Coordinates of C-alpha atoms in Angstrom, one line a residue:
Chain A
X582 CA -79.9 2.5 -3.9
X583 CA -78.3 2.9 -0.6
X584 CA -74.8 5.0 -0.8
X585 CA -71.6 3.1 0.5
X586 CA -70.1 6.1 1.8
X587 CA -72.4 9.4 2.2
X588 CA -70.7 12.5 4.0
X589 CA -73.4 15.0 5.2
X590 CA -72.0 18.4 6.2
X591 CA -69.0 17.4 7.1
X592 CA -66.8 20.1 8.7
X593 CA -63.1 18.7 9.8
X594 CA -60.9 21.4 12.2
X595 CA -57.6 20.3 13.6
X596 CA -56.4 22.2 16.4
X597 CA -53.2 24.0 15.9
X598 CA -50.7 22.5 17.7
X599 CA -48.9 26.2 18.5
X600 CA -46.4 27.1 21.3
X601 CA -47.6 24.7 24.3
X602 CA -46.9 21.7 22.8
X603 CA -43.7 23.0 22.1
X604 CA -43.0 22.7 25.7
X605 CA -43.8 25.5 28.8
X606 CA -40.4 27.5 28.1
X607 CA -42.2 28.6 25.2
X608 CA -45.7 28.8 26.8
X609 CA -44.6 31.5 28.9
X610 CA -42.1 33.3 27.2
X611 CA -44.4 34.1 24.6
X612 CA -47.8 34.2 27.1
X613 CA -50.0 36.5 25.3
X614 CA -49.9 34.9 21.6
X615 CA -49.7 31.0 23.4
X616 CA -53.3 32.2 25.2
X617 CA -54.8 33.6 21.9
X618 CA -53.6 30.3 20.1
X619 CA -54.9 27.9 22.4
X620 CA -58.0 29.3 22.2
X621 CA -59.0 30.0 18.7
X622 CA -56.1 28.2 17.5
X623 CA -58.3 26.1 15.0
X624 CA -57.0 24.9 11.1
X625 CA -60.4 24.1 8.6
X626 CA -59.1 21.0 6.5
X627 CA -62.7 20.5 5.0
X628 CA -65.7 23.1 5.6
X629 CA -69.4 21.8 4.9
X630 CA -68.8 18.7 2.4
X631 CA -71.4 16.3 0.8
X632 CA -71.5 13.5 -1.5
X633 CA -72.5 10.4 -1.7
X634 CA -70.0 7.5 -3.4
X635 CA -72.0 5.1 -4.8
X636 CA -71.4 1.1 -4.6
X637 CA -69.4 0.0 -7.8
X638 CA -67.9 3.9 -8.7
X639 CA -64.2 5.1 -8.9
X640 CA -63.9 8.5 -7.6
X641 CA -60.5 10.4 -7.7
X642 CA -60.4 13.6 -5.8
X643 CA -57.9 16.1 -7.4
X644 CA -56.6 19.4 -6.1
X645 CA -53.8 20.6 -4.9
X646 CA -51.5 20.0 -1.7
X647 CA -53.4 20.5 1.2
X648 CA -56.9 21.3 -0.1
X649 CA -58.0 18.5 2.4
X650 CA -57.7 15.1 0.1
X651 CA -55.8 13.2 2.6
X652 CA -58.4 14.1 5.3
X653 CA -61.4 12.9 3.3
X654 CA -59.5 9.2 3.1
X655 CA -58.8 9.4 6.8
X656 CA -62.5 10.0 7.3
X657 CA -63.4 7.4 4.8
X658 CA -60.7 5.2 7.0
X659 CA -62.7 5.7 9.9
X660 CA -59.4 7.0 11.7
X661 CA -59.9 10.3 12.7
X662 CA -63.7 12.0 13.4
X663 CA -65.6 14.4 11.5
X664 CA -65.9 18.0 13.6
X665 CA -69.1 18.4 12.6
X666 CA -71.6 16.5 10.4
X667 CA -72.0 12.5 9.9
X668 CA -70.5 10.2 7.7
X669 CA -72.0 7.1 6.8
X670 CA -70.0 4.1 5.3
X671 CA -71.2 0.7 4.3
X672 CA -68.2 -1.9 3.8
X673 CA -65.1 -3.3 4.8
X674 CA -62.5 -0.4 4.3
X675 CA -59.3 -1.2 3.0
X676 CA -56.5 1.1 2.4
X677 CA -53.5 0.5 0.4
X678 CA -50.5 1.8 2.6
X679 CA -47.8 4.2 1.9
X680 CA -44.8 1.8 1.2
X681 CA -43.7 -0.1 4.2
X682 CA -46.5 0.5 6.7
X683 CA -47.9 -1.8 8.9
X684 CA -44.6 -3.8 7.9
X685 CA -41.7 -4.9 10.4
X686 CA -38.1 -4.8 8.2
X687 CA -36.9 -7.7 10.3
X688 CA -39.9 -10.1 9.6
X689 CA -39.6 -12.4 6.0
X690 CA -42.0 -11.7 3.4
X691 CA -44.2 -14.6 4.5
X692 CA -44.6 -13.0 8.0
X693 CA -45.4 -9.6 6.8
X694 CA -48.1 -11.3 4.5
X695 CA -50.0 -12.2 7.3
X696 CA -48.8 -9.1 9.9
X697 CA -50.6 -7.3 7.3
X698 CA -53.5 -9.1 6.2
X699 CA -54.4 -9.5 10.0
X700 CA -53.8 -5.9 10.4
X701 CA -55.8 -5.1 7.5
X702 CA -58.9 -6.9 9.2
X703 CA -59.0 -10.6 8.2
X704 CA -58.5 -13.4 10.1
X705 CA -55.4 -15.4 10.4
X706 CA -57.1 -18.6 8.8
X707 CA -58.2 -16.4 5.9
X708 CA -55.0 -14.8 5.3
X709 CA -53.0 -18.5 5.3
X710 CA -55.6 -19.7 2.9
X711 CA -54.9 -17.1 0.4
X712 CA -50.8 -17.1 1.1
X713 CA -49.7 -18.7 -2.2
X714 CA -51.6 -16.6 -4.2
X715 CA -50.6 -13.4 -2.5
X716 CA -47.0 -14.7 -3.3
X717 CA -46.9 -15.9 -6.5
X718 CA -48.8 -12.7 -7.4
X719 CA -46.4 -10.5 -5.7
X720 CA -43.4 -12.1 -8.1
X721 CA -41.0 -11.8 -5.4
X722 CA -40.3 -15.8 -5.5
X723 CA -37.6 -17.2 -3.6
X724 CA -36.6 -13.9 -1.6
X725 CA -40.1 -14.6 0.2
X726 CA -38.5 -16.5 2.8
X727 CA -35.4 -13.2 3.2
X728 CA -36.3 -10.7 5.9
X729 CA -38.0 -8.0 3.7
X730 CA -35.0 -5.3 5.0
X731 CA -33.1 -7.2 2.1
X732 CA -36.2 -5.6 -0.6
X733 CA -36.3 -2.9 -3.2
X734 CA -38.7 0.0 -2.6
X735 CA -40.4 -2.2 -5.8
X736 CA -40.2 -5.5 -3.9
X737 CA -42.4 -3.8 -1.2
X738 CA -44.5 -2.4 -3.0
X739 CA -45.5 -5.2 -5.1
X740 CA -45.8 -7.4 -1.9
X741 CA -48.5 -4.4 -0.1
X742 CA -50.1 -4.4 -3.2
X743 CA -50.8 -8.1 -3.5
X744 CA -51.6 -8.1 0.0
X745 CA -54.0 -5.5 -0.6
X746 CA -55.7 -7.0 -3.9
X747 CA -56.2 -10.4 -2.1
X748 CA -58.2 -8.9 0.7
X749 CA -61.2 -9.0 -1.1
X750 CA -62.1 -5.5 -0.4
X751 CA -64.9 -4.0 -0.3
X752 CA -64.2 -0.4 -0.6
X753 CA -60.3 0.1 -1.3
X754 CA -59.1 3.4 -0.8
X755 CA -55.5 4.7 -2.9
X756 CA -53.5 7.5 -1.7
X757 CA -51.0 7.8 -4.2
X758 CA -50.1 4.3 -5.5
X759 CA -49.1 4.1 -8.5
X760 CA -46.3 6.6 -8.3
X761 CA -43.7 3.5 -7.2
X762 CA -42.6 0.4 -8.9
X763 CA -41.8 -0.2 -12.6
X764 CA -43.6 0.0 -15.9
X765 CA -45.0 -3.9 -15.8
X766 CA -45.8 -3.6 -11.9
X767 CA -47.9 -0.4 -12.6
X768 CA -49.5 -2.1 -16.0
X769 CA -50.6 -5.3 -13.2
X770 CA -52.2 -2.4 -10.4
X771 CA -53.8 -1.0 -13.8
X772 CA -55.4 -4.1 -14.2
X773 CA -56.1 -5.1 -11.1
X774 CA -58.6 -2.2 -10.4
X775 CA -60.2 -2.4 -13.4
X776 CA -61.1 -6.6 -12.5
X777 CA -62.1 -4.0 -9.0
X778 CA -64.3 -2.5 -11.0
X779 CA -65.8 -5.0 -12.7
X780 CA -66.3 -6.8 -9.5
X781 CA -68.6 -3.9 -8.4
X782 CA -65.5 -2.7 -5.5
X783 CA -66.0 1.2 -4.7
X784 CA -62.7 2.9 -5.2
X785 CA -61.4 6.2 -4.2
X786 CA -58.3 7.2 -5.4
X787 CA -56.5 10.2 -4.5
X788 CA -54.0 11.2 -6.9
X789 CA -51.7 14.2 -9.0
X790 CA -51.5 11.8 -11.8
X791 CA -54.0 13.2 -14.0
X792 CA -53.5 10.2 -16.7
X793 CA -54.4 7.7 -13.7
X794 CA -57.4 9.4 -12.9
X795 CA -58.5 9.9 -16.0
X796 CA -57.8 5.8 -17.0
X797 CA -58.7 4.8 -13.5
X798 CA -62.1 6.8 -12.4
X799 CA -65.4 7.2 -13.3
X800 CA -66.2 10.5 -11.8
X801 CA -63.8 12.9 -10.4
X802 CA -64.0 15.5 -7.6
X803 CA -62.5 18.3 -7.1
X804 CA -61.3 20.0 -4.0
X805 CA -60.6 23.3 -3.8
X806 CA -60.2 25.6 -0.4
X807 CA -61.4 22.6 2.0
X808 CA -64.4 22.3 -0.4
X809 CA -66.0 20.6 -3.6
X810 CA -65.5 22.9 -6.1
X811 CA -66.4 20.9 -9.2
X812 CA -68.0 17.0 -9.4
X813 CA -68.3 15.4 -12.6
X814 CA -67.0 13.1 -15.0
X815 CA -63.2 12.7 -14.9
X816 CA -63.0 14.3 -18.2
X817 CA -64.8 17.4 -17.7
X818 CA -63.6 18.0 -14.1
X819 CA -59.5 17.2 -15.0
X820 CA -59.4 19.7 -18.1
X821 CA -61.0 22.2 -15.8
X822 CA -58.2 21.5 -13.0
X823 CA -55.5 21.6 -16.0
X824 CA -56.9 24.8 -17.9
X825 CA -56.8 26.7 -14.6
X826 CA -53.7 25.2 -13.1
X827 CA -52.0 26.5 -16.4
Chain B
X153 CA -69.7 -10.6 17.8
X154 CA -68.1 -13.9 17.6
X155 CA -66.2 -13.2 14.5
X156 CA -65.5 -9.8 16.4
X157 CA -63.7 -11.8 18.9
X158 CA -62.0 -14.2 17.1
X159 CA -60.6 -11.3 14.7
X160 CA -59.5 -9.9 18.1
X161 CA -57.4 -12.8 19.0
X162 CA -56.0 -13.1 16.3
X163 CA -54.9 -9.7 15.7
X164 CA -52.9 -10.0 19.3
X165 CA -51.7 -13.7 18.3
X166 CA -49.8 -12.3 15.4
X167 CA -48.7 -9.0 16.9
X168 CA -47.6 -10.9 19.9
X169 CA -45.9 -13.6 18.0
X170 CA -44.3 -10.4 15.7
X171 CA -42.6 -9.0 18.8
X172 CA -41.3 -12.2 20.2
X173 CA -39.5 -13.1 16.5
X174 CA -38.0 -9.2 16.1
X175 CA -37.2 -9.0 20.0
X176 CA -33.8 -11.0 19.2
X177 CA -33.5 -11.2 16.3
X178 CA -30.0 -9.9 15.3
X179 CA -28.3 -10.9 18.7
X180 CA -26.4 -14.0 18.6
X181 CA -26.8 -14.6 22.8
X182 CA -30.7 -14.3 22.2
X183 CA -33.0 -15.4 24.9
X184 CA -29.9 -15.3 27.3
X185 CA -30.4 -11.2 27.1
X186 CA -33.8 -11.5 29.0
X187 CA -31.6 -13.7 31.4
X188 CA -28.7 -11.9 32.0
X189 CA -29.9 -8.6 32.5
X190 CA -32.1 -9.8 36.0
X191 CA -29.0 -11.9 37.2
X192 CA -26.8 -9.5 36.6
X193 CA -28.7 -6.5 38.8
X194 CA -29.1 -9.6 41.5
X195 CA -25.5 -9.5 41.2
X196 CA -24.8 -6.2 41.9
X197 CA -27.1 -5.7 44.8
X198 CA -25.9 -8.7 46.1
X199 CA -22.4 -7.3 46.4
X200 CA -23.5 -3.9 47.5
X201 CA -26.2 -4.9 49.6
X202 CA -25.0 -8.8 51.4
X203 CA -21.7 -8.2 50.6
X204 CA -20.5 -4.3 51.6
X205 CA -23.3 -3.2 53.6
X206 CA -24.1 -7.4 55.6
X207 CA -27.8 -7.7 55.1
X208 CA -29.1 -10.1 57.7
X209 CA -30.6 -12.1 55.3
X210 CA -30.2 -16.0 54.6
X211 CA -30.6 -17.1 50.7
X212 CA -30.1 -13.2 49.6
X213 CA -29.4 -13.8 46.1
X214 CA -32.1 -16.2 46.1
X215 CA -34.6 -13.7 47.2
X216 CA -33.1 -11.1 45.1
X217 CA -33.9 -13.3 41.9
X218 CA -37.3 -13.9 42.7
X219 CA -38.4 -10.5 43.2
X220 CA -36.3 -9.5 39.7
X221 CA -37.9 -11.3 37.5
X222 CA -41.2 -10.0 38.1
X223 CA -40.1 -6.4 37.9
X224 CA -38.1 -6.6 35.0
X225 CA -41.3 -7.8 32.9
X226 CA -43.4 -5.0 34.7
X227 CA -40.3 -2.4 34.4
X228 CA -39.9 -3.2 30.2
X229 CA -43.1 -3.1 29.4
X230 CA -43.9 0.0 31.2
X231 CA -40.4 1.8 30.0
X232 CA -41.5 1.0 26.0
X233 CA -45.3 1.9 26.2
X234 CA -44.5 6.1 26.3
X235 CA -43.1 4.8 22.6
X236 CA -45.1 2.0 21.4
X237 CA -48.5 4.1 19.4
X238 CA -45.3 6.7 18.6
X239 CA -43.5 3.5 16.8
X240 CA -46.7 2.2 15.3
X241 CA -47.8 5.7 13.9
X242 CA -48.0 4.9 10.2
X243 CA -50.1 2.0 10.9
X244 CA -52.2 4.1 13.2
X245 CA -53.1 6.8 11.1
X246 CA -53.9 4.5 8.3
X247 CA -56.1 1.7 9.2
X248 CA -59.2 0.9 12.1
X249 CA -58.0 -1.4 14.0
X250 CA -58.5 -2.2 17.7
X251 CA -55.2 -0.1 18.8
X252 CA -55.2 -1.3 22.1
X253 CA -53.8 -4.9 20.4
X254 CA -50.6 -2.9 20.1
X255 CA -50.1 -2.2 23.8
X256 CA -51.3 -5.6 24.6
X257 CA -48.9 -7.7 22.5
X258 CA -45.9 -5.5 23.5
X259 CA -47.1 -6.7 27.7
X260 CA -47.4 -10.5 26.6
X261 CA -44.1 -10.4 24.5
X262 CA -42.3 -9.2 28.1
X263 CA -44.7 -11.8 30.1
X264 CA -43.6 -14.8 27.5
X265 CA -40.1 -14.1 28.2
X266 CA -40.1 -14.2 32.2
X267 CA -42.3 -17.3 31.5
X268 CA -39.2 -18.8 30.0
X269 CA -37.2 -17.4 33.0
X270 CA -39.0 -19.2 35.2
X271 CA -37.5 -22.6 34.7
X272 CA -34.1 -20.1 35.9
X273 CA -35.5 -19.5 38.8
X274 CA -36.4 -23.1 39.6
X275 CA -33.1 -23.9 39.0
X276 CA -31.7 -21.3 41.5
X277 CA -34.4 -22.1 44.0
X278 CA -33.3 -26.4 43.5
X279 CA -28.9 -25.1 44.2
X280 CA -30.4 -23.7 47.4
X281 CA -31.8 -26.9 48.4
X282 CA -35.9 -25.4 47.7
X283 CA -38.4 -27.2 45.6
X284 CA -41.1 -25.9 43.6
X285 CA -44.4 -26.7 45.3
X286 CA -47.9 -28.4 43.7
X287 CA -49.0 -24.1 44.4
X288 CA -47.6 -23.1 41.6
X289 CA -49.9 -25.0 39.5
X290 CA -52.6 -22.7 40.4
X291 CA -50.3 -19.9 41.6
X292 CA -48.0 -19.0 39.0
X293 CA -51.3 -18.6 36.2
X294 CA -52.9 -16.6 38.9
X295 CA -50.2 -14.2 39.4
X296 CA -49.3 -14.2 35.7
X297 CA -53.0 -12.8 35.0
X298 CA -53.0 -10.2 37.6
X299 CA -49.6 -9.0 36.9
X300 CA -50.7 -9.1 33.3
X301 CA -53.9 -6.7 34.0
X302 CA -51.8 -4.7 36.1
X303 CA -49.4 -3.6 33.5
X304 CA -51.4 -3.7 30.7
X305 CA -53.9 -1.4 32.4
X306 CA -50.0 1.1 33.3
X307 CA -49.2 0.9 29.5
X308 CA -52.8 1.7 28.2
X309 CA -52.6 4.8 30.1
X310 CA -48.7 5.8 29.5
X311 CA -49.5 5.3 26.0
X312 CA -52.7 7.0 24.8
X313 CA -51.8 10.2 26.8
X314 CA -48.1 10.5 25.5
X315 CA -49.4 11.6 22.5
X316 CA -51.0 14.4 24.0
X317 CA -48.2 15.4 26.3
X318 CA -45.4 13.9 25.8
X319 CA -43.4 14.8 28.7
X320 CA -44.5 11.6 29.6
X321 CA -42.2 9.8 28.7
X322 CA -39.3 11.1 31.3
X323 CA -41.7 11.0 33.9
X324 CA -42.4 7.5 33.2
X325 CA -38.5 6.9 33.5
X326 CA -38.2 8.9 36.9
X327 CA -41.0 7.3 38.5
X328 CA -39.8 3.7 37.8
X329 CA -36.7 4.2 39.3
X330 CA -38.6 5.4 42.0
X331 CA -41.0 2.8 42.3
X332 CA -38.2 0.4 42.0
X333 CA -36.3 1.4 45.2
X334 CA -40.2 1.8 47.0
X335 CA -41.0 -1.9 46.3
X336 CA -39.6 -4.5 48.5
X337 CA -37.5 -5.9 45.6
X338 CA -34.1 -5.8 47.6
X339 CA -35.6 -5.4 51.0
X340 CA -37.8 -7.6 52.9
X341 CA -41.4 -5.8 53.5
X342 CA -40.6 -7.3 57.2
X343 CA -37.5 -4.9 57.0
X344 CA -39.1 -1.6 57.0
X345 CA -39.9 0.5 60.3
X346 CA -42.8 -0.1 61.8
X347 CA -44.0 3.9 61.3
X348 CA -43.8 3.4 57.6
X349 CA -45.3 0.0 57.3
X350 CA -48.9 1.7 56.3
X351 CA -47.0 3.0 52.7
X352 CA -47.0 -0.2 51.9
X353 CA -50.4 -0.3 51.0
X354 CA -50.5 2.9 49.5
X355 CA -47.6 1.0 46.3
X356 CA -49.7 -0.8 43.9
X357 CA -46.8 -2.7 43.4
X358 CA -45.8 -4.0 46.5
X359 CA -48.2 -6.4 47.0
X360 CA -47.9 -8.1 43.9
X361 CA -44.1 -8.3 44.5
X362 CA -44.3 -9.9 48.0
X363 CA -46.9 -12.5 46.5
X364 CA -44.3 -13.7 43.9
X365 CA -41.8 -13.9 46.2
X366 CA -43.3 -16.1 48.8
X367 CA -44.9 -18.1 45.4
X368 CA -41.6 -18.9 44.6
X369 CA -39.8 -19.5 48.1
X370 CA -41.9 -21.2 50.2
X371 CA -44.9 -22.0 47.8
X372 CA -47.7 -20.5 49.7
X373 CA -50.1 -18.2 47.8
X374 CA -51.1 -15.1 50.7
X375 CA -54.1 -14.5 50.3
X376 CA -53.9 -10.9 51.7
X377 CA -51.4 -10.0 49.0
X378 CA -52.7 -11.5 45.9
X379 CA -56.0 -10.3 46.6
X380 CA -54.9 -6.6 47.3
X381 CA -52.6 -6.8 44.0
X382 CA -55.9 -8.3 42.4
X383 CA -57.9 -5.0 43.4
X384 CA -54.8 -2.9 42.2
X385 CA -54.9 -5.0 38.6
X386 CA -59.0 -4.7 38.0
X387 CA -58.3 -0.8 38.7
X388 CA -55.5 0.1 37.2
X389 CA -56.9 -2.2 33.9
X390 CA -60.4 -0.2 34.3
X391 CA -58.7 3.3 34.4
X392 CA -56.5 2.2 31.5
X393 CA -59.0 1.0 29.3
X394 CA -61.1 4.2 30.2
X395 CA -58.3 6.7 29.2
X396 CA -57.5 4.9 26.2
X397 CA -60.9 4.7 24.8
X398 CA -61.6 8.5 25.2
X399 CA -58.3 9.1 24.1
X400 CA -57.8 7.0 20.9
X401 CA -60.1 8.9 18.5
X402 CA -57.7 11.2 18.1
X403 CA -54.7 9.4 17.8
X404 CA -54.4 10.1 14.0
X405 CA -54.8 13.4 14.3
X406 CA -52.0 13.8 16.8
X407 CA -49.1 11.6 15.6

């Protein structure tokens, strides 16, 4: 079976933004090092990586800050480009924001519904269709209709959720998630992606919660140094990332 | 494709109609804002200018209104774009989207509101004893399109390469003050010498002003003008698109 998303040597640099950026004062005060920046001046997020994600699967990638998780969703996002290599991905993409994003603090929670959703890649008629649903799922009743400024950091992050689990997604990607909102709003994600998962919806999840992976995912990846170090199932691959983190 | 284009439009419906609801939002006077702030620069070059200094000029203030309106859309729109992917960066880095749908609904926002300030200047034009023409029916959509293209082609470009050097962003505010007092705004285009008439052609904006302005006064669309400000808005839109597109790849990587 085709993959959903297949990376194939995929090599991701940034540039490093050094001393001309920071204005031409500093460019030519400090000449020599500015010169030698600007031209090999180049940070490796991920070096050489392949896999392919499968349609129906739950991948976590683990490891720790900076190992180059962030930049595999951002590739997966379609938002920045691989340096090198080619990265294939069969779907609608939809990623659950941080808290807030893609949100205007003025706007009611109605109007963010659909600012959202449209953002997100549906069309307004879709969105309106599926409005009571978002809000009745999103418990945030009456204060719907209140400019969202007025929410808890909980309020809004049931409301992007909801938002997020009506979108009908095909592949949904998590950065984090469940970290905000209370006990009962993380028991309703919980089971939200496991109906996900029984609907066949590939999920990557990127996470330090190593109880969430292990509930949530179905195979686990490791990155260590801007590469895969170990791929397996979430059991094998999280008590090697505990036993040498340790 | 067709579902393409309908996502489109309704991407920049709801980001347009987004900006339009915030815009105001907590100010009691509202709308008025988008007023006052044209009438009251008319105001004041209308004391400097026909009151100190005794422009020959009949109808001054009148002529003053109708070439502020215009500028004022051009002049917001143009002052927020150095900020607008910088205000949208957590959206931006996030999710694919067509990002030009940003810029775009921030020009229409500014175009909606001097659409509502045009019943204004009818209502100047009707104290001073004018009357809109049967033109405008034809006129003011043209002009509306072309000064639309025109500044949405400015902000495409202002925007995609502040990221990359954002000095940009003074420039931007230097140069409109420059191209303000370089556009027959407060000035007649019959008022300058002779010898510097040719610079005329050489402001992209100038045309289009002039055109509005005799749109509004005496209801004739010149057919030099629009058509030169219509070469200046397929360019400027063309060059804008280009930069963005070879720019906006790496927008999450620089924000």
């Amino acid at each position: 079976m085709k993959p959903v998303i297949s990376f194939r040597n995929v090599t991701k640099s940034y540039p490093l933004y050094g001393s001309f950026t920071s204005g031409i004062k500093n460019f030519l005060f400090h000449l020599p090092t500015a010169i030698k920046e600007a031209r090999c001046g180049q940070f490796q997020a991920l070096s050489d990586i392949s896999f392919d994600i499968h349609s129906g699967e739950t991948v976590g990638f683990i490891g720790s800050n900076g190992a180059g998780k962030s930049s595999i969703l951002s590739l997966i996002a379609g938002v920045i480009q691989p340096t090198t290599g080619e990265i294939e991905v069969n779907g609608r993409v939809s990623p659950l924001l941080e808290l807030g994003a893609g949100f205007h603090f003025e706007l009611t929670g109605r109007d963010n519904i659909l600012l959202n959703g449209v953002l997100l890649g549906l069309t307004k008629a879709q969105v309106l269709a599926k409005m009571d649903q978002i809000i009745d799922y999103s418990e945030i009743g009456q204060f719907i209709d209140q400019p969202i400024r007025s929410y808890s950091s909980g309020m809004l992050a049931r409301l992007g959720f909801s938002v997020v689990a009506h979108l009908e997604p095909e592949i949904l990607l998590l950065d984090e998630m469940l970290a905000v909102g209370d006990a009962s709003f993380q028991k309703k994600c919980l089971r939200k992606m496991m109906e996900f998962r029984e609907d066949n919806v590939t999920m990557v999840f990127v996470s330090h919660s190593m109880d969430d992976v292990l509930r949530i995912c179905t195979r686990v990846l490791w990155i260590k140094d801007h590469a895969i170090f170990l791929d397996g199932s979430p059991g094998e691959v999280v008590s090697a990332y505990l036993s040498q983190n340790s | 494709m067709r579902q393409d284009l309908r996502y489109f439009f309704d991407l920049v419906v709801v980001l347009t109609a987004k900006e339009i609801k915030v815009r105001y939002k907590n100010s009691m006077l509202g709308y008025l804002w988008s007023i006052a702030l044209p009438l009251c620069f008319a105001c004041v070059f209308y004391i400097s200018f026909k009151v100190v200094m005794r422009i020959q000029m009949e109808n001054y203030a009148l002529f003053l209104i109708c070439g502020l309106f215009p500028w004022q859309w051009f002049s917001n729109s143009v002052n927020s774009s150095a900020m607008i992917l910088l205000g949208n960066s957590s959206i931006i880095k996030k999710v694919k989207f067509p990002r030009a749908t940003v810029c775009m609904a921030m020009v229409l926002n500014d175009g909606v509101h001097f659409l509502l300030s045009i019943p204004v200047i009818a209502l100047f034009l009707y104290l001073h004893g004018f009357h809109p023409s049967w033109t405008w029916a034809y006129g003011l959509p043209m002009l509306f399109v072309i000064q639309f293209l025109f500044t949405y082609g400015i902000v495409l470009m202002i925007a995609s390469i502040n990221l990359f050097f954002r000095d940009m962003e003074r420039l931007v505010s230097v140069l409109i003050t420059l191209l303000f007092y370089f556009t027959p705004i407060i000035y007649s285009e019959t008022m300058i010498p002779p010898s510097y008439q040719p610079l005329i052609a050489l402001n992209p904006l100038a045309s289009l002003t002039i055109a509005w302005r005799h749109l509004f006064l005496d209801g004739h669309m010149l057919v030099t003008h629009v058509s030169i400000s219509l070469a200046w808005a397929v360019l400027l839109f063309s060059l804008g698109t280009w930069t963005f597109r070879r720019l906006s790849p790496r927008f999450a990587e620089v924000l």
